[in-house]
Amino acid sequence: MEHNYVDALKDNNDKIVKELYGRHRAEFFGFSRTYRISENDSADIYQEAFLAMRKHAISGKLNEVNCSFKTYLFGIGKYLIFNKHKADASMSHYNRNLHNSDSDYESISVDITNELTEQQRLLRHYFKQLGKSCQQMLTLSFYRGLTNEEIAKQLGYESEAVVRSHKSRCLKTLKDLIKTSPR
């Protein structure tokens, strides 16, 4: 690595830093086009790569580098380009044609009824007969899907074993109420 460039980046020598920044910019844009990067993205990536070079110079990492300034700068740029592609790939784009109202697919209607089955009515009835503590415990566990550890933290129990034991007693009470109910 050219030591005068590293020193200029460390000391923030405006004249040399500006010259370095402009020296490889156009060539980097050509390099980034091979990776199908837009010109705006290429400008952003070049600037990020140059800033990373400056940080590496200040931290002393560039003192041990055995390649040229340009090679190292383009290496950082290539890494940033790959990260940009990875980020873009993780985003899904809406395809308007998939939701065309003129499609040949049959429309589906769902009949939502608010009537409960006999079992659901029994469960609701006996659930209301449980104490508030058991109602809260079973609601957090089965309706909200919290783990025993999460319930212990939320309700201030000392351990998940206490939650497990309490939940077990509540379930047993609910089952006994339902079993002994006159149908």
mmCIF file of N, CA, C and O in Angstrom, residues 52-152:
data_model
loop_
_atom_site.group_PDB
_atom_site.id
_atom_site.type_symbol
_atom_site.label_atom_id
_atom_site.label_comp_id
_atom_site.label_asym_id
_atom_site.label_seq_id
_atom_site.Cartn_x
_atom_site.Cartn_y
_atom_site.Cartn_z
ATOM 1 N N ALA A 52 -14.624 3.672 4.217
ATOM 2 C CA ALA A 52 -14.070 2.491 4.887
ATOM 3 C C ALA A 52 -12.545 2.498 4.777
ATOM 4 O O ALA A 52 -11.847 2.153 5.747
ATOM 5 N N MET A 53 -12.031 2.912 3.625
ATOM 6 C CA MET A 53 -10.571 3.018 3.442
ATOM 7 C C MET A 53 -10.003 3.995 4.465
ATOM 8 O O MET A 53 -8.974 3.733 5.087
ATOM 9 N N ARG A 54 -10.663 5.115 4.645
ATOM 10 C CA ARG A 54 -10.180 6.129 5.600
ATOM 11 C C ARG A 54 -10.194 5.570 7.026
ATOM 12 O O ARG A 54 -9.239 5.756 7.774
ATOM 13 N N LYS A 55 -11.268 4.865 7.384
ATOM 14 C CA LYS A 55 -11.338 4.257 8.723
ATOM 15 C C LYS A 55 -10.217 3.236 8.917
ATOM 16 O O LYS A 55 -9.598 3.177 9.975
ATOM 17 N N HIS A 56 -9.953 2.460 7.870
ATOM 18 C CA HIS A 56 -8.882 1.458 7.957
ATOM 19 C C HIS A 56 -7.520 2.134 8.085
ATOM 20 O O HIS A 56 -6.637 1.632 8.792
ATOM 21 N N ALA A 57 -7.352 3.266 7.404
ATOM 22 C CA ALA A 57 -6.086 4.005 7.505
ATOM 23 C C ALA A 57 -5.900 4.530 8.928
ATOM 24 O O ALA A 57 -4.817 4.401 9.510
ATOM 25 N N ILE A 58 -6.951 5.101 9.493
ATOM 26 C CA ILE A 58 -6.877 5.661 10.847
ATOM 27 C C ILE A 58 -6.616 4.569 11.873
ATOM 28 O O ILE A 58 -5.834 4.751 12.807
ATOM 29 N N SER A 59 -7.248 3.407 11.681
ATOM 30 C CA SER A 59 -7.075 2.308 12.649
ATOM 31 C C SER A 59 -5.743 1.583 12.494
ATOM 32 O O SER A 59 -5.373 0.777 13.341
ATOM 33 N N GLY A 60 -5.023 1.829 11.406
ATOM 34 C CA GLY A 60 -3.734 1.183 11.196
ATOM 35 C C GLY A 60 -3.795 -0.092 10.376
ATOM 36 O O GLY A 60 -2.770 -0.726 10.136
ATOM 37 N N LYS A 61 -4.978 -0.509 9.938
ATOM 38 C CA LYS A 61 -5.109 -1.746 9.159
ATOM 39 C C LYS A 61 -4.379 -1.670 7.818
ATOM 40 O O LYS A 61 -3.909 -2.685 7.312
ATOM 41 N N LEU A 62 -4.311 -0.482 7.232
ATOM 42 C CA LEU A 62 -3.690 -0.358 5.908
ATOM 43 C C LEU A 62 -2.167 -0.458 5.952
ATOM 44 O O LEU A 62 -1.535 -0.655 4.922
ATOM 45 N N ASN A 63 -1.585 -0.327 7.132
ATOM 46 C CA ASN A 63 -0.115 -0.426 7.247
ATOM 47 C C ASN A 63 0.371 -1.831 6.927
ATOM 48 O O ASN A 63 1.517 -2.015 6.542
ATOM 49 N N GLU A 64 -0.481 -2.829 7.100
ATOM 50 C CA GLU A 64 -0.080 -4.225 6.900
ATOM 51 C C GLU A 64 -0.570 -4.801 5.577
ATOM 52 O O GLU A 64 -0.388 -5.973 5.309
ATOM 53 N N VAL A 65 -1.214 -3.976 4.736
ATOM 54 C CA VAL A 65 -1.783 -4.453 3.472
ATOM 55 C C VAL A 65 -0.696 -4.521 2.408
ATOM 56 O O VAL A 65 0.115 -3.605 2.281
ATOM 57 N N ASN A 66 -0.698 -5.617 1.635
ATOM 58 C CA ASN A 66 0.328 -5.821 0.607
ATOM 59 C C ASN A 66 -0.204 -5.645 -0.812
ATOM 60 O O ASN A 66 0.302 -6.257 -1.739
ATOM 61 N N CYS A 67 -1.232 -4.837 -0.979
ATOM 62 C CA CYS A 67 -1.745 -4.576 -2.327
ATOM 63 C C CYS A 67 -1.845 -3.070 -2.530
ATOM 64 O O CYS A 67 -1.635 -2.293 -1.604
ATOM 65 N N SER A 68 -2.208 -2.670 -3.744
ATOM 66 C CA SER A 68 -2.287 -1.238 -4.039
ATOM 67 C C SER A 68 -3.561 -0.630 -3.437
ATOM 68 O O SER A 68 -4.511 -1.339 -3.086
ATOM 69 N N PHE A 69 -3.559 0.677 -3.363
ATOM 70 C CA PHE A 69 -4.714 1.422 -2.863
ATOM 71 C C PHE A 69 -5.958 1.058 -3.675
ATOM 72 O O PHE A 69 -7.010 0.757 -3.128
ATOM 73 N N LYS A 70 -5.826 1.063 -4.997
ATOM 74 C CA LYS A 70 -6.946 0.780 -5.892
ATOM 75 C C LYS A 70 -7.486 -0.633 -5.671
ATOM 76 O O LYS A 70 -8.696 -0.833 -5.590
ATOM 77 N N THR A 71 -6.630 -1.615 -5.557
ATOM 78 C CA THR A 71 -7.051 -3.002 -5.365
ATOM 79 C C THR A 71 -7.846 -3.153 -4.073
ATOM 80 O O THR A 71 -8.897 -3.792 -4.040
ATOM 81 N N TYR A 72 -7.355 -2.539 -3.021
ATOM 82 C CA TYR A 72 -8.024 -2.623 -1.725
ATOM 83 C C TYR A 72 -9.373 -1.903 -1.783
ATOM 84 O O TYR A 72 -10.387 -2.416 -1.295
ATOM 85 N N LEU A 73 -9.402 -0.724 -2.398
ATOM 86 C CA LEU A 73 -10.641 0.051 -2.539
ATOM 87 C C LEU A 73 -11.682 -0.736 -3.333
ATOM 88 O O LEU A 73 -12.848 -0.828 -2.931
ATOM 89 N N PHE A 74 -11.275 -1.348 -4.439
ATOM 90 C CA PHE A 74 -12.205 -2.127 -5.259
ATOM 91 C C PHE A 74 -12.658 -3.395 -4.522
ATOM 92 O O PHE A 74 -13.781 -3.844 -4.706
ATOM 93 N N GLY A 75 -11.785 -3.958 -3.706
ATOM 94 C CA GLY A 75 -12.165 -5.127 -2.904
ATOM 95 C C GLY A 75 -13.279 -4.782 -1.924
ATOM 96 O O GLY A 75 -14.253 -5.532 -1.776
ATOM 97 N N ILE A 76 -13.138 -3.648 -1.257
ATOM 98 C CA ILE A 76 -14.203 -3.199 -0.347
ATOM 99 C C ILE A 76 -15.475 -2.929 -1.143
ATOM 100 O O ILE A 76 -16.575 -3.322 -0.739
ATOM 101 N N GLY A 77 -15.317 -2.271 -2.291
ATOM 102 C CA GLY A 77 -16.472 -1.967 -3.141
ATOM 103 C C GLY A 77 -17.198 -3.224 -3.592
ATOM 104 O O GLY A 77 -18.431 -3.285 -3.577
ATOM 105 N N LYS A 78 -16.446 -4.243 -3.969
ATOM 106 C CA LYS A 78 -17.047 -5.506 -4.409
ATOM 107 C C LYS A 78 -17.834 -6.149 -3.272
ATOM 108 O O LYS A 78 -18.941 -6.642 -3.471
ATOM 109 N N TYR A 79 -17.284 -6.119 -2.071
ATOM 110 C CA TYR A 79 -17.978 -6.643 -0.893
ATOM 111 C C TYR A 79 -19.295 -5.887 -0.671
ATOM 112 O O TYR A 79 -20.338 -6.495 -0.414
ATOM 113 N N LEU A 80 -19.255 -4.563 -0.800
ATOM 114 C CA LEU A 80 -20.464 -3.749 -0.617
ATOM 115 C C LEU A 80 -21.489 -4.011 -1.722
ATOM 116 O O LEU A 80 -22.706 -3.998 -1.470
ATOM 117 N N ILE A 81 -21.020 -4.255 -2.938
ATOM 118 C CA ILE A 81 -21.926 -4.583 -4.051
ATOM 119 C C ILE A 81 -22.642 -5.897 -3.760
ATOM 120 O O ILE A 81 -23.861 -6.009 -3.935
ATOM 121 N N PHE A 82 -21.906 -6.895 -3.296
ATOM 122 C CA PHE A 82 -22.526 -8.183 -2.970
ATOM 123 C C PHE A 82 -23.556 -8.027 -1.853
ATOM 124 O O PHE A 82 -24.621 -8.635 -1.887
ATOM 125 N N ASN A 83 -23.236 -7.208 -0.845
ATOM 126 C CA ASN A 83 -24.215 -6.954 0.224
ATOM 127 C C ASN A 83 -25.462 -6.269 -0.314
ATOM 128 O O ASN A 83 -26.580 -6.567 0.113
ATOM 129 N N LYS A 84 -25.288 -5.361 -1.262
ATOM 130 C CA LYS A 84 -26.430 -4.668 -1.883
ATOM 131 C C LYS A 84 -27.295 -5.673 -2.631
ATOM 132 O O LYS A 84 -28.525 -5.650 -2.512
ATOM 133 N N HIS A 85 -26.680 -6.554 -3.386
ATOM 134 C CA HIS A 85 -27.439 -7.576 -4.113
ATOM 135 C C HIS A 85 -28.181 -8.497 -3.147
ATOM 136 O O HIS A 85 -29.335 -8.865 -3.386
ATOM 137 N N LYS A 86 -27.524 -8.862 -2.052
ATOM 138 C CA LYS A 86 -28.160 -9.735 -1.073
ATOM 139 C C LYS A 86 -29.367 -9.033 -0.449
ATOM 140 O O LYS A 86 -30.420 -9.637 -0.271
ATOM 141 N N ALA A 87 -29.230 -7.763 -0.133
ATOM 142 C CA ALA A 87 -30.341 -7.004 0.454
ATOM 143 C C ALA A 87 -31.486 -6.863 -0.543
ATOM 144 O O ALA A 87 -32.658 -7.005 -0.181
ATOM 145 N N ASP A 88 -31.145 -6.610 -1.806
ATOM 146 C CA ASP A 88 -32.184 -6.481 -2.838
ATOM 147 C C ASP A 88 -32.910 -7.799 -3.060
ATOM 148 O O ASP A 88 -34.110 -7.820 -3.290
ATOM 149 N N ALA A 89 -32.180 -8.908 -2.994
ATOM 150 C CA ALA A 89 -32.785 -10.220 -3.220
ATOM 151 C C ALA A 89 -33.754 -10.584 -2.104
ATOM 152 O O ALA A 89 -34.728 -11.310 -2.331
ATOM 153 N N SER A 90 -33.496 -10.075 -0.898
ATOM 154 C CA SER A 90 -34.376 -10.416 0.217
ATOM 155 C C SER A 90 -35.693 -9.648 0.167
ATOM 156 O O SER A 90 -36.642 -9.999 0.847
ATOM 157 N N MET A 91 -35.744 -8.610 -0.636
ATOM 158 C CA MET A 91 -36.992 -7.851 -0.769
ATOM 159 C C MET A 91 -37.814 -8.464 -1.896
ATOM 160 O O MET A 91 -37.307 -8.749 -2.964
ATOM 161 N N SER A 92 -39.079 -8.679 -1.638
ATOM 162 C CA SER A 92 -39.926 -9.199 -2.701
ATOM 163 C C SER A 92 -40.734 -8.047 -3.285
ATOM 164 O O SER A 92 -41.149 -7.144 -2.572
ATOM 165 N N HIS A 93 -40.909 -8.101 -4.561
ATOM 166 C CA HIS A 93 -41.632 -7.035 -5.239
ATOM 167 C C HIS A 93 -43.038 -7.514 -5.578
ATOM 168 O O HIS A 93 -43.257 -8.666 -5.934
ATOM 169 N N TYR A 94 -43.974 -6.621 -5.473
ATOM 170 C CA TYR A 94 -45.365 -6.919 -5.763
ATOM 171 C C TYR A 94 -45.550 -7.068 -7.269
ATOM 172 O O TYR A 94 -45.149 -6.205 -8.040
ATOM 173 N N ASN A 95 -46.151 -8.176 -7.673
ATOM 174 C CA ASN A 95 -46.431 -8.409 -9.085
ATOM 175 C C ASN A 95 -47.925 -8.218 -9.303
ATOM 176 O O ASN A 95 -48.739 -9.053 -8.929
ATOM 177 N N ARG A 96 -48.272 -7.121 -9.893
ATOM 178 C CA ARG A 96 -49.660 -6.750 -10.113
ATOM 179 C C ARG A 96 -50.408 -7.800 -10.941
ATOM 180 O O ARG A 96 -51.595 -8.028 -10.745
ATOM 181 N N ASN A 97 -49.731 -8.495 -11.834
ATOM 182 C CA ASN A 97 -50.381 -9.482 -12.697
ATOM 183 C C ASN A 97 -50.878 -10.703 -11.925
ATOM 184 O O ASN A 97 -51.773 -11.400 -12.376
ATOM 185 N N LEU A 98 -50.274 -10.958 -10.764
ATOM 186 C CA LEU A 98 -50.717 -12.094 -9.968
ATOM 187 C C LEU A 98 -52.096 -11.868 -9.368
ATOM 188 O O LEU A 98 -52.784 -12.812 -9.009
ATOM 189 N N HIS A 99 -52.501 -10.610 -9.246
ATOM 190 C CA HIS A 99 -53.771 -10.281 -8.617
ATOM 191 C C HIS A 99 -54.702 -9.575 -9.601
ATOM 192 O O HIS A 99 -55.386 -8.626 -9.262
ATOM 193 N N ASN A 100 -54.707 -10.062 -10.797
ATOM 194 C CA ASN A 100 -55.551 -9.497 -11.840
ATOM 195 C C ASN A 100 -57.001 -9.912 -11.603
ATOM 196 O O ASN A 100 -57.301 -11.086 -11.436
ATOM 197 N N SER A 101 -57.898 -8.958 -11.605
ATOM 198 C CA SER A 101 -59.307 -9.267 -11.344
ATOM 199 C C SER A 101 -59.963 -10.003 -12.509
ATOM 200 O O SER A 101 -61.048 -10.548 -12.365
ATOM 201 N N ASP A 102 -59.305 -10.024 -13.656
ATOM 202 C CA ASP A 102 -59.858 -10.717 -14.822
ATOM 203 C C ASP A 102 -59.359 -12.148 -14.924
ATOM 204 O O ASP A 102 -59.430 -12.762 -15.981
ATOM 205 N N SER A 103 -58.860 -12.706 -13.849
ATOM 206 C CA SER A 103 -58.284 -14.047 -13.914
ATOM 207 C C SER A 103 -59.375 -15.097 -14.098
ATOM 208 O O SER A 103 -60.549 -14.856 -13.876
ATOM 209 N N ASP A 104 -58.949 -16.280 -14.484
ATOM 210 C CA ASP A 104 -59.868 -17.379 -14.739
ATOM 211 C C ASP A 104 -60.179 -18.187 -13.489
ATOM 212 O O ASP A 104 -60.819 -19.218 -13.573
ATOM 213 N N TYR A 105 -59.698 -17.747 -12.349
ATOM 214 C CA TYR A 105 -59.888 -18.512 -11.130
ATOM 215 C C TYR A 105 -61.261 -18.255 -10.538
ATOM 216 O O TYR A 105 -61.799 -17.160 -10.597
ATOM 217 N N GLU A 106 -61.778 -19.301 -9.950
ATOM 218 C CA GLU A 106 -63.083 -19.219 -9.307
ATOM 219 C C GLU A 106 -62.941 -18.465 -7.992
ATOM 220 O O GLU A 106 -61.991 -18.665 -7.246
ATOM 221 N N SER A 107 -63.890 -17.581 -7.712
ATOM 222 C CA SER A 107 -63.806 -16.850 -6.452
ATOM 223 C C SER A 107 -64.239 -17.767 -5.306
ATOM 224 O O SER A 107 -65.081 -18.641 -5.472
ATOM 225 N N ILE A 108 -63.626 -17.563 -4.176
ATOM 226 C CA ILE A 108 -63.892 -18.397 -3.010
ATOM 227 C C ILE A 108 -64.564 -17.531 -1.962
ATOM 228 O O ILE A 108 -64.109 -16.437 -1.656
ATOM 229 N N SER A 109 -65.652 -18.037 -1.418
ATOM 230 C CA SER A 109 -66.300 -17.300 -0.336
ATOM 231 C C SER A 109 -66.210 -18.145 0.922
ATOM 232 O O SER A 109 -66.319 -19.364 0.886
ATOM 233 N N VAL A 110 -65.990 -17.488 2.020
ATOM 234 C CA VAL A 110 -65.852 -18.166 3.294
ATOM 235 C C VAL A 110 -67.038 -17.768 4.159
ATOM 236 O O VAL A 110 -67.318 -16.591 4.342
ATOM 237 N N ASP A 111 -67.718 -18.778 4.681
ATOM 238 C CA ASP A 111 -68.858 -18.534 5.541
ATOM 239 C C ASP A 111 -68.373 -18.543 6.987
ATOM 240 O O ASP A 111 -67.998 -19.584 7.519
ATOM 241 N N ILE A 112 -68.348 -17.377 7.578
ATOM 242 C CA ILE A 112 -67.893 -17.269 8.951
ATOM 243 C C ILE A 112 -69.115 -17.210 9.859
ATOM 244 O O ILE A 112 -69.936 -16.305 9.757
ATOM 245 N N THR A 113 -69.198 -18.196 10.716
ATOM 246 C CA THR A 113 -70.297 -18.195 11.680
ATOM 247 C C THR A 113 -69.715 -17.955 13.057
ATOM 248 O O THR A 113 -68.623 -18.406 13.368
ATOM 249 N N ASN A 114 -70.431 -17.253 13.844
ATOM 250 C CA ASN A 114 -69.964 -16.942 15.182
ATOM 251 C C ASN A 114 -70.529 -17.907 16.215
ATOM 252 O O ASN A 114 -70.370 -17.700 17.400
ATOM 253 N N GLU A 115 -71.188 -18.945 15.747
ATOM 254 C CA GLU A 115 -71.756 -19.906 16.683
ATOM 255 C C GLU A 115 -70.685 -20.877 17.162
ATOM 256 O O GLU A 115 -69.855 -21.351 16.385
ATOM 257 N N LEU A 116 -70.712 -21.139 18.454
ATOM 258 C CA LEU A 116 -69.752 -22.058 19.043
ATOM 259 C C LEU A 116 -70.310 -23.474 19.047
ATOM 260 O O LEU A 116 -71.515 -23.674 19.140
ATOM 261 N N THR A 117 -69.407 -24.432 18.968
ATOM 262 C CA THR A 117 -69.825 -25.826 19.090
ATOM 263 C C THR A 117 -70.186 -26.090 20.551
ATOM 264 O O THR A 117 -69.861 -25.285 21.446
ATOM 265 N N GLU A 118 -70.789 -27.225 20.813
ATOM 266 C CA GLU A 118 -71.161 -27.585 22.185
ATOM 267 C C GLU A 118 -69.914 -27.681 23.071
ATOM 268 O O GLU A 118 -69.915 -27.206 24.207
ATOM 269 N N GLN A 119 -68.846 -28.255 22.553
ATOM 270 C CA GLN A 119 -67.605 -28.374 23.319
ATOM 271 C C GLN A 119 -67.018 -26.999 23.638
ATOM 272 O O GLN A 119 -66.532 -26.755 24.745
ATOM 273 N N GLN A 120 -67.075 -26.097 22.662
ATOM 274 C CA GLN A 120 -66.545 -24.755 22.892
ATOM 275 C C GLN A 120 -67.374 -24.000 23.936
ATOM 276 O O GLN A 120 -66.822 -23.281 24.765
ATOM 277 N N ARG A 121 -68.687 -24.190 23.910
ATOM 278 C CA ARG A 121 -69.545 -23.544 24.922
ATOM 279 C C ARG A 121 -69.229 -24.087 26.315
ATOM 280 O O ARG A 121 -69.157 -23.337 27.281
ATOM 281 N N LEU A 122 -69.062 -25.421 26.433
ATOM 282 C CA LEU A 122 -68.701 -26.020 27.725
ATOM 283 C C LEU A 122 -67.364 -25.478 28.228
ATOM 284 O O LEU A 122 -67.238 -25.119 29.410
ATOM 285 N N LEU A 123 -66.399 -25.435 27.353
ATOM 286 C CA LEU A 123 -65.077 -24.945 27.735
ATOM 287 C C LEU A 123 -65.161 -23.496 28.212
ATOM 288 O O LEU A 123 -64.608 -23.148 29.259
ATOM 289 N N ARG A 124 -65.863 -22.664 27.476
ATOM 290 C CA ARG A 124 -66.002 -21.258 27.860
ATOM 291 C C ARG A 124 -66.705 -21.133 29.213
ATOM 292 O O ARG A 124 -66.292 -20.372 30.076
ATOM 293 N N HIS A 125 -67.772 -21.908 29.412
ATOM 294 C CA HIS A 125 -68.543 -21.857 30.661
ATOM 295 C C HIS A 125 -67.676 -22.215 31.861
ATOM 296 O O HIS A 125 -67.650 -21.505 32.869
ATOM 297 N N TYR A 126 -66.944 -23.323 31.765
ATOM 298 C CA TYR A 126 -66.131 -23.766 32.895
ATOM 299 C C TYR A 126 -64.839 -22.961 33.044
ATOM 300 O O TYR A 126 -64.315 -22.818 34.142
ATOM 301 N N PHE A 127 -64.359 -22.427 31.954
ATOM 302 C CA PHE A 127 -63.192 -21.546 32.026
ATOM 303 C C PHE A 127 -63.522 -20.327 32.892
ATOM 304 O O PHE A 127 -62.711 -19.881 33.692
ATOM 305 N N LYS A 128 -64.726 -19.796 32.736
ATOM 306 C CA LYS A 128 -65.158 -18.633 33.517
ATOM 307 C C LYS A 128 -65.308 -18.969 35.003
ATOM 308 O O LYS A 128 -65.275 -18.069 35.844
ATOM 309 N N GLN A 129 -65.455 -20.245 35.339
ATOM 310 C CA GLN A 129 -65.580 -20.643 36.739
ATOM 311 C C GLN A 129 -64.220 -20.772 37.432
ATOM 312 O O GLN A 129 -64.160 -20.855 38.657
ATOM 313 N N LEU A 130 -63.156 -20.810 36.651
ATOM 314 C CA LEU A 130 -61.819 -20.863 37.238
ATOM 315 C C LEU A 130 -61.507 -19.523 37.906
ATOM 316 O O LEU A 130 -62.084 -18.490 37.563
ATOM 317 N N GLY A 131 -60.573 -19.529 38.803
ATOM 318 C CA GLY A 131 -60.130 -18.283 39.415
ATOM 319 C C GLY A 131 -59.390 -17.416 38.406
ATOM 320 O O GLY A 131 -58.947 -17.886 37.349
ATOM 321 N N LYS A 132 -59.243 -16.139 38.734
ATOM 322 C CA LYS A 132 -58.578 -15.191 37.823
ATOM 323 C C LYS A 132 -57.139 -15.616 37.522
ATOM 324 O O LYS A 132 -56.670 -15.477 36.398
ATOM 325 N N SER A 133 -56.452 -16.158 38.515
ATOM 326 C CA SER A 133 -55.068 -16.583 38.329
ATOM 327 C C SER A 133 -54.969 -17.696 37.289
ATOM 328 O O SER A 133 -54.105 -17.670 36.410
ATOM 329 N N CYS A 134 -55.874 -18.680 37.379
ATOM 330 C CA CYS A 134 -55.860 -19.779 36.405
ATOM 331 C C CYS A 134 -56.287 -19.297 35.022
ATOM 332 O O CYS A 134 -55.710 -19.713 34.005
ATOM 333 N N GLN A 135 -57.264 -18.412 34.979
ATOM 334 C CA GLN A 135 -57.687 -17.866 33.679
ATOM 335 C C GLN A 135 -56.519 -17.151 33.005
ATOM 336 O O GLN A 135 -56.261 -17.342 31.809
ATOM 337 N N GLN A 136 -55.805 -16.355 33.782
ATOM 338 C CA GLN A 136 -54.669 -15.622 33.239
ATOM 339 C C GLN A 136 -53.571 -16.582 32.775
ATOM 340 O O GLN A 136 -53.020 -16.436 31.685
ATOM 341 N N MET A 137 -53.270 -17.576 33.593
ATOM 342 C CA MET A 137 -52.218 -18.549 33.273
ATOM 343 C C MET A 137 -52.533 -19.288 31.975
ATOM 344 O O MET A 137 -51.698 -19.399 31.081
ATOM 345 N N LEU A 138 -53.749 -19.813 31.857
ATOM 346 C CA LEU A 138 -54.123 -20.584 30.669
ATOM 347 C C LEU A 138 -54.233 -19.694 29.436
ATOM 348 O O LEU A 138 -53.886 -20.110 28.325
ATOM 349 N N THR A 139 -54.698 -18.472 29.612
ATOM 350 C CA THR A 139 -54.790 -17.540 28.483
ATOM 351 C C THR A 139 -53.408 -17.212 27.944
ATOM 352 O O THR A 139 -53.180 -17.236 26.730
ATOM 353 N N LEU A 140 -52.473 -16.906 28.846
ATOM 354 C CA LEU A 140 -51.109 -16.594 28.405
ATOM 355 C C LEU A 140 -50.454 -17.784 27.712
ATOM 356 O O LEU A 140 -49.747 -17.631 26.721
ATOM 357 N N SER A 141 -50.708 -18.970 28.228
ATOM 358 C CA SER A 141 -50.063 -20.160 27.688
ATOM 359 C C SER A 141 -50.687 -20.631 26.381
ATOM 360 O O SER A 141 -49.979 -20.833 25.395
ATOM 361 N N PHE A 142 -52.002 -20.789 26.366
ATOM 362 C CA PHE A 142 -52.637 -21.427 25.202
ATOM 363 C C PHE A 142 -53.202 -20.441 24.189
ATOM 364 O O PHE A 142 -53.221 -20.732 22.989
ATOM 365 N N TYR A 143 -53.634 -19.286 24.624
ATOM 366 C CA TYR A 143 -54.205 -18.326 23.680
ATOM 367 C C TYR A 143 -53.111 -17.443 23.091
ATOM 368 O O TYR A 143 -53.045 -17.230 21.898
ATOM 369 N N ARG A 144 -52.220 -16.945 23.958
ATOM 370 C CA ARG A 144 -51.152 -16.060 23.486
ATOM 371 C C ARG A 144 -49.906 -16.824 23.095
ATOM 372 O O ARG A 144 -49.025 -16.285 22.429
ATOM 373 N N GLY A 145 -49.771 -18.101 23.523
ATOM 374 C CA GLY A 145 -48.654 -18.943 23.102
ATOM 375 C C GLY A 145 -47.328 -18.626 23.767
ATOM 376 O O GLY A 145 -46.277 -18.928 23.206
ATOM 377 N N LEU A 146 -47.350 -18.033 24.963
ATOM 378 C CA LEU A 146 -46.100 -17.717 25.650
ATOM 379 C C LEU A 146 -45.484 -18.987 26.248
ATOM 380 O O LEU A 146 -46.194 -19.911 26.625
ATOM 381 N N THR A 147 -44.174 -18.993 26.333
ATOM 382 C CA THR A 147 -43.478 -20.114 26.964
ATOM 383 C C THR A 147 -43.579 -19.965 28.482
ATOM 384 O O THR A 147 -43.892 -18.882 28.996
ATOM 385 N N ASN A 148 -43.258 -21.046 29.192
ATOM 386 C CA ASN A 148 -43.277 -20.987 30.659
ATOM 387 C C ASN A 148 -42.317 -19.925 31.181
ATOM 388 O O ASN A 148 -42.616 -19.223 32.150
ATOM 389 N N GLU A 149 -41.176 -19.803 30.554
ATOM 390 C CA GLU A 149 -40.184 -18.804 30.967
ATOM 391 C C GLU A 149 -40.731 -17.386 30.775
ATOM 392 O O GLU A 149 -40.565 -16.520 31.640
ATOM 393 N N GLU A 150 -41.387 -17.138 29.636
ATOM 394 C CA GLU A 150 -41.956 -15.816 29.371
ATOM 395 C C GLU A 150 -43.071 -15.483 30.364
ATOM 396 O O GLU A 150 -43.180 -14.353 30.835
ATOM 397 N N ILE A 151 -43.887 -16.490 30.688
ATOM 398 C CA ILE A 151 -44.960 -16.287 31.663
ATOM 399 C C ILE A 151 -44.372 -15.976 33.032
ATOM 400 O O ILE A 151 -44.858 -15.078 33.738
ATOM 401 N N ALA A 152 -43.317 -16.689 33.413
ATOM 402 C CA ALA A 152 -42.671 -16.451 34.710
ATOM 403 C C ALA A 152 -42.183 -15.006 34.811
ATOM 404 O O ALA A 152 -42.388 -14.341 35.830
#
